[in-house]
């Protein structure tokens, strides 16, 4: 009897043990599944990775911005780095990190025809081309570039070749202009009316020589990739007589000249403060461009600090009026 009683107890113990183990397995299975779903789902991992990339991009952008705005004591090292960036097609942090869409580059021939026709109203959208003549200058051009970067837009810089011969700092600014995503255009070498337009008539040979000389200086600094195609006559194409020959030569070599239909008046003789520049801009925008597409003439040469001061307000006004900002190439 005792043996049978012990056998029964043993069987009950084993049965209870088996049931207990099964319960543990079942509880463990469902608990593990719940934890796996909550903490290790693919969506949560993906969100973590994307957030990490975004944070990294912001750090890269701020680091690159600080580099571009600081003065490098070793100018040789700085020039080599900028040259490598240009050769490798490197863009500014603004473009690298997709902080904005790259500004559209418009067909310059269409813009030229628009200016000649006097019809500035686009069917789809209003476009503004911010253009800066007579630079680069070490005093004003950096301020203009900073403002364009802050507003995540680009401009077109009409370069005077003789400015590049004056200093290495001017060449460094040329590199920054393209690295920041802006476009380069040609504004002759000397900007000298007597040489280019003796007696008010265009000297075609002298004009073309200065265009080619300036383009050679530009490409020596930033490479053939950034060779300007757009040319602006000092004083404007419409100001001079006898343009037929130079027009033909420009066309043969693939150049397009561009004038303007709005300006801030920063080269009209008297000095204007930023309020007066904005007033002059709004006047020409309404009278000349009839509030349609705009090619805005400004200057980034020495003594034009008020142009840089007026630029943020000008950009804000155009944005509020529904303008997009394009560049010329």
PDB file of C-alpha atoms in Angstrom:
ATOM      1  CA  UNK A   1       0.000   0.000   0.000  1.00  0.00           C
ATOM      2  CA  UNK A   2       2.780   2.370   0.871  1.00  0.00           C
ATOM      3  CA  UNK A   3       4.500   1.655  -2.438  1.00  0.00           C
ATOM      4  CA  UNK A   4       1.284   2.377  -4.403  1.00  0.00           C
ATOM      5  CA  UNK A   5       0.735   5.618  -2.463  1.00  0.00           C
ATOM      6  CA  UNK A   6       4.275   6.774  -3.234  1.00  0.00           C
ATOM      7  CA  UNK A   7       3.814   5.904  -6.922  1.00  0.00           C
ATOM      8  CA  UNK A   8       0.632   7.956  -7.104  1.00  0.00           C
ATOM      9  CA  UNK A   9       2.279  10.956  -5.454  1.00  0.00           C
ATOM     10  CA  UNK A  10       5.175  10.674  -7.857  1.00  0.00           C
ATOM     11  CA  UNK A  11       2.848  10.631 -10.882  1.00  0.00           C
ATOM     12  CA  UNK A  12       0.922  13.677  -9.572  1.00  0.00           C
ATOM     13  CA  UNK A  13       4.188  15.551  -9.018  1.00  0.00           C
ATOM     14  CA  UNK A  14       5.377  14.770 -12.527  1.00  0.00           C
ATOM     15  CA  UNK A  15       2.030  15.827 -14.028  1.00  0.00           C
ATOM     16  CA  UNK A  16       2.047  19.109 -12.119  1.00  0.00           C
ATOM     17  CA  UNK A  17       5.650  19.745 -13.131  1.00  0.00           C
ATOM     18  CA  UNK A  18       4.837  19.165 -16.799  1.00  0.00           C
ATOM     19  CA  UNK A  19       1.830  21.511 -16.622  1.00  0.00           C
ATOM     20  CA  UNK A  20       3.950  24.146 -14.862  1.00  0.00           C
ATOM     21  CA  UNK A  21       6.646  23.913 -17.539  1.00  0.00           C
ATOM     22  CA  UNK A  22       4.055  24.207 -20.313  1.00  0.00           C
ATOM     23  CA  UNK A  23       2.620  27.306 -18.677  1.00  0.00           C
ATOM     24  CA  UNK A  24       6.099  28.827 -18.433  1.00  0.00           C
ATOM     25  CA  UNK A  25       6.716  28.148 -22.128  1.00  0.00           C
ATOM     26  CA  UNK A  26       3.377  29.679 -23.140  1.00  0.00           C
ATOM     27  CA  UNK A  27       3.855  32.772 -20.975  1.00  0.00           C
ATOM     28  CA  UNK A  28       7.427  33.193 -22.198  1.00  0.00           C
ATOM     29  CA  UNK A  29       6.376  32.918 -25.848  1.00  0.00           C
ATOM     30  CA  UNK A  30       3.707  35.601 -25.671  1.00  0.00           C
ATOM     31  CA  UNK A  31       5.816  37.883 -23.484  1.00  0.00           C
ATOM     32  CA  UNK A  32       8.727  37.647 -25.899  1.00  0.00           C
ATOM     33  CA  UNK A  33       6.498  38.365 -28.879  1.00  0.00           C
ATOM     34  CA  UNK A  34       5.068  41.446 -27.161  1.00  0.00           C
ATOM     35  CA  UNK A  35       8.493  42.819 -26.252  1.00  0.00           C
ATOM     36  CA  UNK A  36       9.849  42.140 -29.732  1.00  0.00           C
ATOM     37  CA  UNK A  37       6.957  43.968 -31.345  1.00  0.00           C
ATOM     38  CA  UNK A  38       7.175  46.948 -29.029  1.00  0.00           C
ATOM     39  CA  UNK A  39      10.907  47.632 -28.942  1.00  0.00           C
ATOM     40  CA  UNK A  40      12.372  46.101 -32.069  1.00  0.00           C
ATOM     41  CA  UNK A  41       9.870  46.811 -34.819  1.00  0.00           C
ATOM     42  CA  UNK A  42      11.371  47.756 -38.229  1.00  0.00           C
ATOM     43  CA  UNK A  43       9.560  51.106 -38.260  1.00  0.00           C
ATOM     44  CA  UNK A  44      11.103  52.216 -34.979  1.00  0.00           C
ATOM     45  CA  UNK A  45      14.589  51.241 -36.160  1.00  0.00           C
ATOM     46  CA  UNK A  46      14.097  53.142 -39.436  1.00  0.00           C
ATOM     47  CA  UNK A  47      12.968  56.274 -37.610  1.00  0.00           C
ATOM     48  CA  UNK A  48      16.085  56.167 -35.455  1.00  0.00           C
ATOM     49  CA  UNK A  49      18.361  55.891 -38.503  1.00  0.00           C
ATOM     50  CA  UNK A  50      16.623  58.733 -40.339  1.00  0.00           C
ATOM     51  CA  UNK A  51      16.773  60.988 -37.307  1.00  0.00           C
ATOM     52  CA  UNK A  52      20.464  60.208 -36.956  1.00  0.00           C
ATOM     53  CA  UNK A  53      21.164  61.153 -40.562  1.00  0.00           C
ATOM     54  CA  UNK A  54      19.235  64.390 -40.239  1.00  0.00           C
ATOM     55  CA  UNK A  55      21.173  65.407 -37.154  1.00  0.00           C
ATOM     56  CA  UNK A  56      24.450  64.515 -38.827  1.00  0.00           C
ATOM     57  CA  UNK A  57      23.576  66.573 -41.886  1.00  0.00           C
ATOM     58  CA  UNK A  58      22.818  69.596 -39.744  1.00  0.00           C
ATOM     59  CA  UNK A  59      26.192  69.280 -38.039  1.00  0.00           C
ATOM     60  CA  UNK A  60      27.972  68.912 -41.379  1.00  0.00           C
ATOM     61  CA  UNK A  61      26.154  71.968 -42.698  1.00  0.00           C
ATOM     62  CA  UNK A  62      27.034  74.165 -39.724  1.00  0.00           C
ATOM     63  CA  UNK A  63      30.661  73.010 -39.818  1.00  0.00           C
ATOM     64  CA  UNK A  64      30.985  73.744 -43.525  1.00  0.00           C
ATOM     65  CA  UNK A  65      29.302  77.141 -43.141  1.00  0.00           C
ATOM     66  CA  UNK A  66      31.738  78.128 -40.405  1.00  0.00           C
ATOM     67  CA  UNK A  67      34.647  77.066 -42.599  1.00  0.00           C
ATOM     68  CA  UNK A  68      33.450  79.112 -45.552  1.00  0.00           C
ATOM     69  CA  UNK A  69      33.014  82.236 -43.417  1.00  0.00           C
ATOM     70  CA  UNK A  70      36.326  82.013 -41.539  1.00  0.00           C
ATOM     71  CA  UNK A  71      39.675  83.388 -42.687  1.00  0.00           C
ATOM     72  CA  UNK A  72      42.280  80.715 -43.382  1.00  0.00           C
ATOM     73  CA  UNK A  73      45.741  81.759 -42.232  1.00  0.00           C
ATOM     74  CA  UNK A  74      47.373  79.358 -44.665  1.00  0.00           C
ATOM     75  CA  UNK A  75      46.050  80.782 -47.959  1.00  0.00           C
ATOM     76  CA  UNK A  76      47.862  78.194 -50.061  1.00  0.00           C
ATOM     77  CA  UNK A  77      46.158  75.331 -48.232  1.00  0.00           C
ATOM     78  CA  UNK A  78      42.802  77.092 -48.514  1.00  0.00           C
ATOM     79  CA  UNK A  79      43.194  77.621 -52.259  1.00  0.00           C
ATOM     80  CA  UNK A  80      44.137  73.984 -52.835  1.00  0.00           C
ATOM     81  CA  UNK A  81      41.083  72.792 -50.887  1.00  0.00           C
ATOM     82  CA  UNK A  82      38.761  75.101 -52.826  1.00  0.00           C
ATOM     83  CA  UNK A  83      40.288  73.972 -56.116  1.00  0.00           C
ATOM     84  CA  UNK A  84      39.762  70.323 -55.168  1.00  0.00           C
ATOM     85  CA  UNK A  85      36.134  71.034 -54.282  1.00  0.00           C
ATOM     86  CA  UNK A  86      35.563  72.677 -57.654  1.00  0.00           C
ATOM     87  CA  UNK A  87      37.314  69.917 -59.621  1.00  0.00           C
ATOM     88  CA  UNK A  88      35.297  67.256 -57.835  1.00  0.00           C
ATOM     89  CA  UNK A  89      32.054  69.099 -58.498  1.00  0.00           C
ATOM     90  CA  UNK A  90      31.606  69.704 -54.783  1.00  0.00           C
ATOM     91  CA  UNK A  91      28.746  71.997 -53.858  1.00  0.00           C
ATOM     92  CA  UNK A  92      28.120  74.174 -50.870  1.00  0.00           C
ATOM     93  CA  UNK A  93      26.425  72.740 -47.758  1.00  0.00           C
ATOM     94  CA  UNK A  94      23.270  74.424 -48.991  1.00  0.00           C
ATOM     95  CA  UNK A  95      23.125  72.041 -51.944  1.00  0.00           C
ATOM     96  CA  UNK A  96      24.889  69.002 -50.472  1.00  0.00           C
ATOM     97  CA  UNK A  97      22.343  68.466 -47.719  1.00  0.00           C
ATOM     98  CA  UNK A  98      19.288  69.218 -49.843  1.00  0.00           C
ATOM     99  CA  UNK A  99      18.254  72.088 -47.587  1.00  0.00           C
ATOM    100  CA  UNK A 100      16.503  73.515 -50.662  1.00  0.00           C
ATOM    101  CA  UNK A 101      15.935  72.772 -54.294  1.00  0.00           C
ATOM    102  CA  UNK A 102      18.789  74.044 -56.427  1.00  0.00           C
ATOM    103  CA  UNK A 103      17.706  77.314 -58.054  1.00  0.00           C
ATOM    104  CA  UNK A 104      16.554  76.744 -61.629  1.00  0.00           C
ATOM    105  CA  UNK A 105      18.939  78.009 -64.287  1.00  0.00           C
ATOM    106  CA  UNK A 106      17.041  79.762 -67.047  1.00  0.00           C
ATOM    107  CA  UNK A 107      17.733  79.768 -70.758  1.00  0.00           C
ATOM    108  CA  UNK A 108      19.549  83.074 -71.172  1.00  0.00           C
ATOM    109  CA  UNK A 109      18.429  83.475 -74.789  1.00  0.00           C
ATOM    110  CA  UNK A 110      14.803  83.452 -73.661  1.00  0.00           C
ATOM    111  CA  UNK A 111      15.589  86.070 -71.030  1.00  0.00           C
ATOM    112  CA  UNK A 112      17.391  88.181 -73.640  1.00  0.00           C
ATOM    113  CA  UNK A 113      14.382  87.962 -75.974  1.00  0.00           C
ATOM    114  CA  UNK A 114      12.088  88.861 -73.089  1.00  0.00           C
ATOM    115  CA  UNK A 115      14.089  92.013 -72.366  1.00  0.00           C
ATOM    116  CA  UNK A 116      14.176  93.009 -76.038  1.00  0.00           C
ATOM    117  CA  UNK A 117      10.450  92.469 -76.508  1.00  0.00           C
ATOM    118  CA  UNK A 118       9.426  94.359 -73.393  1.00  0.00           C
ATOM    119  CA  UNK A 119       6.925  91.616 -72.523  1.00  0.00           C
ATOM    120  CA  UNK A 120       7.806  90.485 -69.003  1.00  0.00           C
ATOM    121  CA  UNK A 121       4.714  88.622 -67.859  1.00  0.00           C
ATOM    122  CA  UNK A 122       5.135  84.864 -67.500  1.00  0.00           C
ATOM    123  CA  UNK A 123       2.051  82.693 -67.900  1.00  0.00           C
ATOM    124  CA  UNK A 124       2.979  80.242 -65.142  1.00  0.00           C
ATOM    125  CA  UNK A 125       5.024  82.103 -62.528  1.00  0.00           C
ATOM    126  CA  UNK A 126       6.919  85.299 -61.806  1.00  0.00           C
ATOM    127  CA  UNK A 127      10.700  85.028 -61.895  1.00  0.00           C
ATOM    128  CA  UNK A 128      13.347  87.352 -60.461  1.00  0.00           C
ATOM    129  CA  UNK A 129      17.010  87.235 -61.477  1.00  0.00           C
ATOM    130  CA  UNK A 130      19.258  88.946 -58.931  1.00  0.00           C
ATOM    131  CA  UNK A 131      22.393  90.147 -60.730  1.00  0.00           C
ATOM    132  CA  UNK A 132      25.492  91.776 -59.244  1.00  0.00           C
ATOM    133  CA  UNK A 133      27.975  93.722 -61.385  1.00  0.00           C
ATOM    134  CA  UNK A 134      31.578  94.946 -61.125  1.00  0.00           C
ATOM    135  CA  UNK A 135      32.892  92.531 -58.480  1.00  0.00           C
ATOM    136  CA  UNK A 136      34.187  90.644 -56.776  1.00  0.00           C
ATOM    137  CA  UNK A 137      35.123  92.984 -53.932  1.00  0.00           C
ATOM    138  CA  UNK A 138      36.439  91.837 -50.574  1.00  0.00           C
ATOM    139  CA  UNK A 139      34.174  94.303 -48.748  1.00  0.00           C
ATOM    140  CA  UNK A 140      30.718  93.803 -50.304  1.00  0.00           C
ATOM    141  CA  UNK A 141      30.702  90.466 -52.157  1.00  0.00           C
ATOM    142  CA  UNK A 142      31.026  88.364 -48.944  1.00  0.00           C
ATOM    143  CA  UNK A 143      28.043  90.193 -47.435  1.00  0.00           C
ATOM    144  CA  UNK A 144      25.967  89.533 -50.555  1.00  0.00           C
ATOM    145  CA  UNK A 145      26.904  85.845 -50.482  1.00  0.00           C
ATOM    146  CA  UNK A 146      25.987  85.545 -46.801  1.00  0.00           C
ATOM    147  CA  UNK A 147      22.550  87.051 -47.439  1.00  0.00           C
ATOM    148  CA  UNK A 148      21.876  84.766 -50.415  1.00  0.00           C
ATOM    149  CA  UNK A 149      22.860  81.741 -48.327  1.00  0.00           C
ATOM    150  CA  UNK A 150      20.678  82.806 -45.413  1.00  0.00           C
ATOM    151  CA  UNK A 151      17.715  83.079 -47.792  1.00  0.00           C
ATOM    152  CA  UNK A 152      18.607  79.820 -49.582  1.00  0.00           C
ATOM    153  CA  UNK A 153      18.648  81.452 -53.010  1.00  0.00           C
ATOM    154  CA  UNK A 154      21.312  82.180 -55.617  1.00  0.00           C
ATOM    155  CA  UNK A 155      22.355  85.087 -57.812  1.00  0.00           C
ATOM    156  CA  UNK A 156      24.317  85.777 -60.982  1.00  0.00           C
ATOM    157  CA  UNK A 157      27.641  87.612 -60.581  1.00  0.00           C
ATOM    158  CA  UNK A 158      28.962  89.626 -63.543  1.00  0.00           C
ATOM    159  CA  UNK A 159      32.722  89.574 -63.053  1.00  0.00           C
ATOM    160  CA  UNK A 160      35.142  92.340 -64.078  1.00  0.00           C
ATOM    161  CA  UNK A 161      38.366  90.563 -65.042  1.00  0.00           C
ATOM    162  CA  UNK A 162      40.731  93.252 -63.755  1.00  0.00           C
ATOM    163  CA  UNK A 163      39.401  92.699 -60.219  1.00  0.00           C
ATOM    164  CA  UNK A 164      40.758  89.146 -60.319  1.00  0.00           C
ATOM    165  CA  UNK A 165      44.217  90.449 -61.174  1.00  0.00           C
ATOM    166  CA  UNK A 166      44.260  92.714 -58.134  1.00  0.00           C
ATOM    167  CA  UNK A 167      44.498  90.123 -55.345  1.00  0.00           C
ATOM    168  CA  UNK A 168      44.328  86.455 -54.419  1.00  0.00           C
ATOM    169  CA  UNK A 169      41.413  87.320 -52.128  1.00  0.00           C
ATOM    170  CA  UNK A 170      39.352  88.196 -55.198  1.00  0.00           C
ATOM    171  CA  UNK A 171      40.175  84.785 -56.665  1.00  0.00           C
ATOM    172  CA  UNK A 172      39.143  83.120 -53.402  1.00  0.00           C
ATOM    173  CA  UNK A 173      35.821  84.961 -53.582  1.00  0.00           C
ATOM    174  CA  UNK A 174      35.319  83.680 -57.121  1.00  0.00           C
ATOM    175  CA  UNK A 175      35.697  80.151 -55.771  1.00  0.00           C
ATOM    176  CA  UNK A 176      33.232  80.859 -53.002  1.00  0.00           C
ATOM    177  CA  UNK A 177      30.683  82.252 -55.466  1.00  0.00           C
ATOM    178  CA  UNK A 178      30.552  78.968 -57.385  1.00  0.00           C
ATOM    179  CA  UNK A 179      30.893  76.757 -54.303  1.00  0.00           C
ATOM    180  CA  UNK A 180      27.867  78.522 -52.825  1.00  0.00           C
ATOM    181  CA  UNK A 181      25.865  77.538 -55.912  1.00  0.00           C
ATOM    182  CA  UNK A 182      25.754  80.887 -57.711  1.00  0.00           C
ATOM    183  CA  UNK A 183      26.539  81.443 -61.387  1.00  0.00           C
ATOM    184  CA  UNK A 184      29.260  83.509 -63.033  1.00  0.00           C
ATOM    185  CA  UNK A 185      28.865  85.894 -65.950  1.00  0.00           C
ATOM    186  CA  UNK A 186      31.254  88.139 -67.901  1.00  0.00           C
ATOM    187  CA  UNK A 187      31.403  91.939 -67.547  1.00  0.00           C
ATOM    188  CA  UNK A 188      34.582  92.532 -69.639  1.00  0.00           C
ATOM    189  CA  UNK A 189      38.092  93.033 -68.291  1.00  0.00           C
ATOM    190  CA  UNK A 190      38.504  96.790 -67.886  1.00  0.00           C
ATOM    191  CA  UNK A 191      34.943  98.153 -67.733  1.00  0.00           C
ATOM    192  CA  UNK A 192      36.480 101.170 -69.482  1.00  0.00           C
ATOM    193  CA  UNK A 193      34.024 103.026 -71.691  1.00  0.00           C
ATOM    194  CA  UNK A 194      36.738 104.837 -73.664  1.00  0.00           C
ATOM    195  CA  UNK A 195      38.390 101.559 -74.606  1.00  0.00           C
ATOM    196  CA  UNK A 196      35.218  99.612 -75.310  1.00  0.00           C
ATOM    197  CA  UNK A 197      33.056 102.370 -76.806  1.00  0.00           C
ATOM    198  CA  UNK A 198      35.202 105.122 -78.360  1.00  0.00           C
ATOM    199  CA  UNK A 199      32.934 107.946 -79.449  1.00  0.00           C
ATOM    200  CA  UNK A 200      29.920 106.014 -78.175  1.00  0.00           C
ATOM    201  CA  UNK A 201      30.391 103.231 -80.763  1.00  0.00           C
ATOM    202  CA  UNK A 202      31.279  99.664 -79.802  1.00  0.00           C
ATOM    203  CA  UNK A 203      34.817  98.604 -80.695  1.00  0.00           C
ATOM    204  CA  UNK A 204      33.947  94.979 -81.482  1.00  0.00           C
ATOM    205  CA  UNK A 205      37.548  93.728 -81.509  1.00  0.00           C
ATOM    206  CA  UNK A 206      38.403  95.347 -78.171  1.00  0.00           C
ATOM    207  CA  UNK A 207      35.157  94.161 -76.612  1.00  0.00           C
ATOM    208  CA  UNK A 208      35.629  90.539 -77.682  1.00  0.00           C
ATOM    209  CA  UNK A 209      39.261  90.589 -76.567  1.00  0.00           C
ATOM    210  CA  UNK A 210      38.194  91.675 -73.074  1.00  0.00           C
ATOM    211  CA  UNK A 211      35.442  89.058 -72.909  1.00  0.00           C
ATOM    212  CA  UNK A 212      37.863  86.272 -73.819  1.00  0.00           C
ATOM    213  CA  UNK A 213      40.526  87.617 -71.464  1.00  0.00           C
ATOM    214  CA  UNK A 214      38.085  87.677 -68.551  1.00  0.00           C
ATOM    215  CA  UNK A 215      36.817  84.176 -69.289  1.00  0.00           C
ATOM    216  CA  UNK A 216      40.416  82.922 -69.346  1.00  0.00           C
ATOM    217  CA  UNK A 217      41.027  84.449 -65.905  1.00  0.00           C
ATOM    218  CA  UNK A 218      37.814  82.933 -64.556  1.00  0.00           C
ATOM    219  CA  UNK A 219      38.468  79.428 -65.866  1.00  0.00           C
ATOM    220  CA  UNK A 220      42.069  79.543 -64.629  1.00  0.00           C
ATOM    221  CA  UNK A 221      40.636  79.927 -61.120  1.00  0.00           C
ATOM    222  CA  UNK A 222      37.523  77.725 -61.134  1.00  0.00           C
ATOM    223  CA  UNK A 223      37.893  75.503 -64.202  1.00  0.00           C
ATOM    224  CA  UNK A 224      36.222  75.175 -67.606  1.00  0.00           C
ATOM    225  CA  UNK A 225      33.046  73.830 -65.998  1.00  0.00           C
ATOM    226  CA  UNK A 226      32.209  77.354 -64.819  1.00  0.00           C
ATOM    227  CA  UNK A 227      33.119  79.219 -68.018  1.00  0.00           C
ATOM    228  CA  UNK A 228      30.586  82.047 -68.380  1.00  0.00           C
ATOM    229  CA  UNK A 229      28.263  82.098 -71.355  1.00  0.00           C
ATOM    230  CA  UNK A 230      26.366  85.237 -70.354  1.00  0.00           C
ATOM    231  CA  UNK A 231      27.853  88.683 -71.014  1.00  0.00           C
ATOM    232  CA  UNK A 232      26.727  92.115 -69.859  1.00  0.00           C
ATOM    233  CA  UNK A 233      27.868  95.278 -71.603  1.00  0.00           C
ATOM    234  CA  UNK A 234      29.193  97.880 -69.148  1.00  0.00           C
ATOM    235  CA  UNK A 235      26.536 100.571 -69.305  1.00  0.00           C
ATOM    236  CA  UNK A 236      24.126  98.172 -70.999  1.00  0.00           C
ATOM    237  CA  UNK A 237      23.824  96.982 -74.602  1.00  0.00           C
ATOM    238  CA  UNK A 238      21.096  99.498 -75.426  1.00  0.00           C
ATOM    239  CA  UNK A 239      23.323 102.454 -74.491  1.00  0.00           C
ATOM    240  CA  UNK A 240      25.762 102.152 -77.408  1.00  0.00           C
ATOM    241  CA  UNK A 241      25.776 102.508 -81.183  1.00  0.00           C
ATOM    242  CA  UNK A 242      27.270 100.138 -83.737  1.00  0.00           C
ATOM    243  CA  UNK A 243      26.528  96.899 -81.900  1.00  0.00           C
ATOM    244  CA  UNK A 244      25.853  94.800 -85.022  1.00  0.00           C
ATOM    245  CA  UNK A 245      29.389  93.450 -85.411  1.00  0.00           C
ATOM    246  CA  UNK A 246      29.910  92.590 -81.753  1.00  0.00           C
ATOM    247  CA  UNK A 247      26.458  90.997 -81.633  1.00  0.00           C
ATOM    248  CA  UNK A 248      27.447  88.741 -84.520  1.00  0.00           C
ATOM    249  CA  UNK A 249      30.764  87.787 -82.902  1.00  0.00           C
ATOM    250  CA  UNK A 250      29.136  87.053 -79.561  1.00  0.00           C
ATOM    251  CA  UNK A 251      26.551  84.849 -81.248  1.00  0.00           C
ATOM    252  CA  UNK A 252      29.205  82.964 -83.227  1.00  0.00           C
ATOM    253  CA  UNK A 253      31.080  82.112 -80.043  1.00  0.00           C
ATOM    254  CA  UNK A 254      27.951  81.049 -78.151  1.00  0.00           C
ATOM    255  CA  UNK A 255      27.644  84.077 -75.873  1.00  0.00           C
ATOM    256  CA  UNK A 256      24.384  85.739 -74.858  1.00  0.00           C
ATOM    257  CA  UNK A 257      24.225  89.339 -73.653  1.00  0.00           C
ATOM    258  CA  UNK A 258      21.759  90.277 -70.919  1.00  0.00           C
ATOM    259  CA  UNK A 259      20.672  93.769 -69.859  1.00  0.00           C
ATOM    260  CA  UNK A 260      18.109  94.453 -67.089  1.00  0.00           C
ATOM    261  CA  UNK A 261      14.617  95.846 -66.570  1.00  0.00           C
ATOM    262  CA  UNK A 262      14.816  96.832 -62.893  1.00  0.00           C
ATOM    263  CA  UNK A 263      17.521  98.336 -60.701  1.00  0.00           C
ATOM    264  CA  UNK A 264      18.186  99.699 -57.237  1.00  0.00           C
ATOM    265  CA  UNK A 265      20.034 102.767 -58.503  1.00  0.00           C
ATOM    266  CA  UNK A 266      23.293 102.079 -56.683  1.00  0.00           C
ATOM    267  CA  UNK A 267      25.343 103.326 -59.680  1.00  0.00           C
ATOM    268  CA  UNK A 268      23.371 106.398 -60.711  1.00  0.00           C
ATOM    269  CA  UNK A 269      25.770 109.023 -59.436  1.00  0.00           C
ATOM    270  CA  UNK A 270      24.629 109.977 -55.962  1.00  0.00           C
ATOM    271  CA  UNK A 271      24.921 107.711 -52.938  1.00  0.00           C
ATOM    272  CA  UNK A 272      21.651 106.160 -51.793  1.00  0.00           C
ATOM    273  CA  UNK A 273      20.903 104.572 -48.429  1.00  0.00           C
ATOM    274  CA  UNK A 274      19.031 101.274 -48.245  1.00  0.00           C
ATOM    275  CA  UNK A 275      15.596 102.927 -48.000  1.00  0.00           C
ATOM    276  CA  UNK A 276      16.293 104.989 -51.125  1.00  0.00           C
ATOM    277  CA  UNK A 277      17.554 101.905 -52.974  1.00  0.00           C
ATOM    278  CA  UNK A 278      14.343  99.998 -52.176  1.00  0.00           C
ATOM    279  CA  UNK A 279      12.270 102.991 -53.279  1.00  0.00           C
ATOM    280  CA  UNK A 280      14.176 103.195 -56.580  1.00  0.00           C
ATOM    281  CA  UNK A 281      13.791  99.454 -57.108  1.00  0.00           C
ATOM    282  CA  UNK A 282      10.032  99.550 -56.606  1.00  0.00           C
ATOM    283  CA  UNK A 283       9.798 102.487 -58.992  1.00  0.00           C
ATOM    284  CA  UNK A 284      11.643 100.716 -61.814  1.00  0.00           C
ATOM    285  CA  UNK A 285       9.894  97.420 -61.091  1.00  0.00           C
ATOM    286  CA  UNK A 286       6.545  99.065 -61.667  1.00  0.00           C
ATOM    287  CA  UNK A 287       7.444 101.455 -64.496  1.00  0.00           C
ATOM    288  CA  UNK A 288       9.867  99.350 -66.543  1.00  0.00           C
ATOM    289  CA  UNK A 289       9.066  95.727 -65.747  1.00  0.00           C
ATOM    290  CA  UNK A 290       5.352  96.327 -65.121  1.00  0.00           C
ATOM    291  CA  UNK A 291       5.613  93.963 -62.134  1.00  0.00           C
ATOM    292  CA  UNK A 292       6.378  91.022 -64.418  1.00  0.00           C
ATOM    293  CA  UNK A 293       9.575  88.941 -64.668  1.00  0.00           C
ATOM    294  CA  UNK A 294      12.576  90.868 -63.377  1.00  0.00           C
ATOM    295  CA  UNK A 295      16.272  91.087 -64.142  1.00  0.00           C
ATOM    296  CA  UNK A 296      17.480  93.241 -61.247  1.00  0.00           C
ATOM    297  CA  UNK A 297      20.694  95.245 -61.627  1.00  0.00           C
ATOM    298  CA  UNK A 298      22.772  95.664 -58.464  1.00  0.00           C
ATOM    299  CA  UNK A 299      26.475  96.081 -57.742  1.00  0.00           C
ATOM    300  CA  UNK A 300      28.824  94.289 -55.350  1.00  0.00           C
ATOM    301  CA  UNK A 301      31.878  96.446 -55.945  1.00  0.00           C
ATOM    302  CA  UNK A 302      33.633  98.688 -53.410  1.00  0.00           C
ATOM    303  CA  UNK A 303      31.490 101.340 -51.742  1.00  0.00           C
ATOM    304  CA  UNK A 304      28.195  99.495 -52.309  1.00  0.00           C
ATOM    305  CA  UNK A 305      27.594  98.450 -48.704  1.00  0.00           C
ATOM    306  CA  UNK A 306      24.106  99.977 -48.813  1.00  0.00           C
ATOM    307  CA  UNK A 307      23.212  97.490 -51.567  1.00  0.00           C
ATOM    308  CA  UNK A 308      23.994  94.620 -49.205  1.00  0.00           C
ATOM    309  CA  UNK A 309      21.966  96.355 -46.483  1.00  0.00           C
ATOM    310  CA  UNK A 310      18.942  96.685 -48.792  1.00  0.00           C
ATOM    311  CA  UNK A 311      19.115  93.160 -50.212  1.00  0.00           C
ATOM    312  CA  UNK A 312      17.239  91.287 -47.410  1.00  0.00           C
ATOM    313  CA  UNK A 313      14.247  93.632 -47.683  1.00  0.00           C
ATOM    314  CA  UNK A 314      14.281  93.392 -51.485  1.00  0.00           C
ATOM    315  CA  UNK A 315      14.250  89.583 -51.305  1.00  0.00           C
ATOM    316  CA  UNK A 316      11.418  89.563 -48.760  1.00  0.00           C
ATOM    317  CA  UNK A 317       9.306  91.920 -50.866  1.00  0.00           C
ATOM    318  CA  UNK A 318       9.743  89.772 -53.964  1.00  0.00           C
ATOM    319  CA  UNK A 319       8.922  86.598 -52.040  1.00  0.00           C
ATOM    320  CA  UNK A 320       5.770  88.161 -50.640  1.00  0.00           C
ATOM    321  CA  UNK A 321       4.752  89.078 -54.194  1.00  0.00           C
ATOM    322  CA  UNK A 322       5.118  85.461 -55.311  1.00  0.00           C
ATOM    323  CA  UNK A 323       8.441  85.630 -57.160  1.00  0.00           C
ATOM    324  CA  UNK A 324      10.785  82.692 -57.633  1.00  0.00           C
ATOM    325  CA  UNK A 325      14.536  83.289 -57.839  1.00  0.00           C
ATOM    326  CA  UNK A 326      16.447  81.908 -60.828  1.00  0.00           C
ATOM    327  CA  UNK A 327      19.990  82.310 -62.118  1.00  0.00           C
ATOM    328  CA  UNK A 328      21.385  82.958 -65.602  1.00  0.00           C
ATOM    329  CA  UNK A 329      23.822  80.714 -67.428  1.00  0.00           C
TER     330      UNK A 329
END
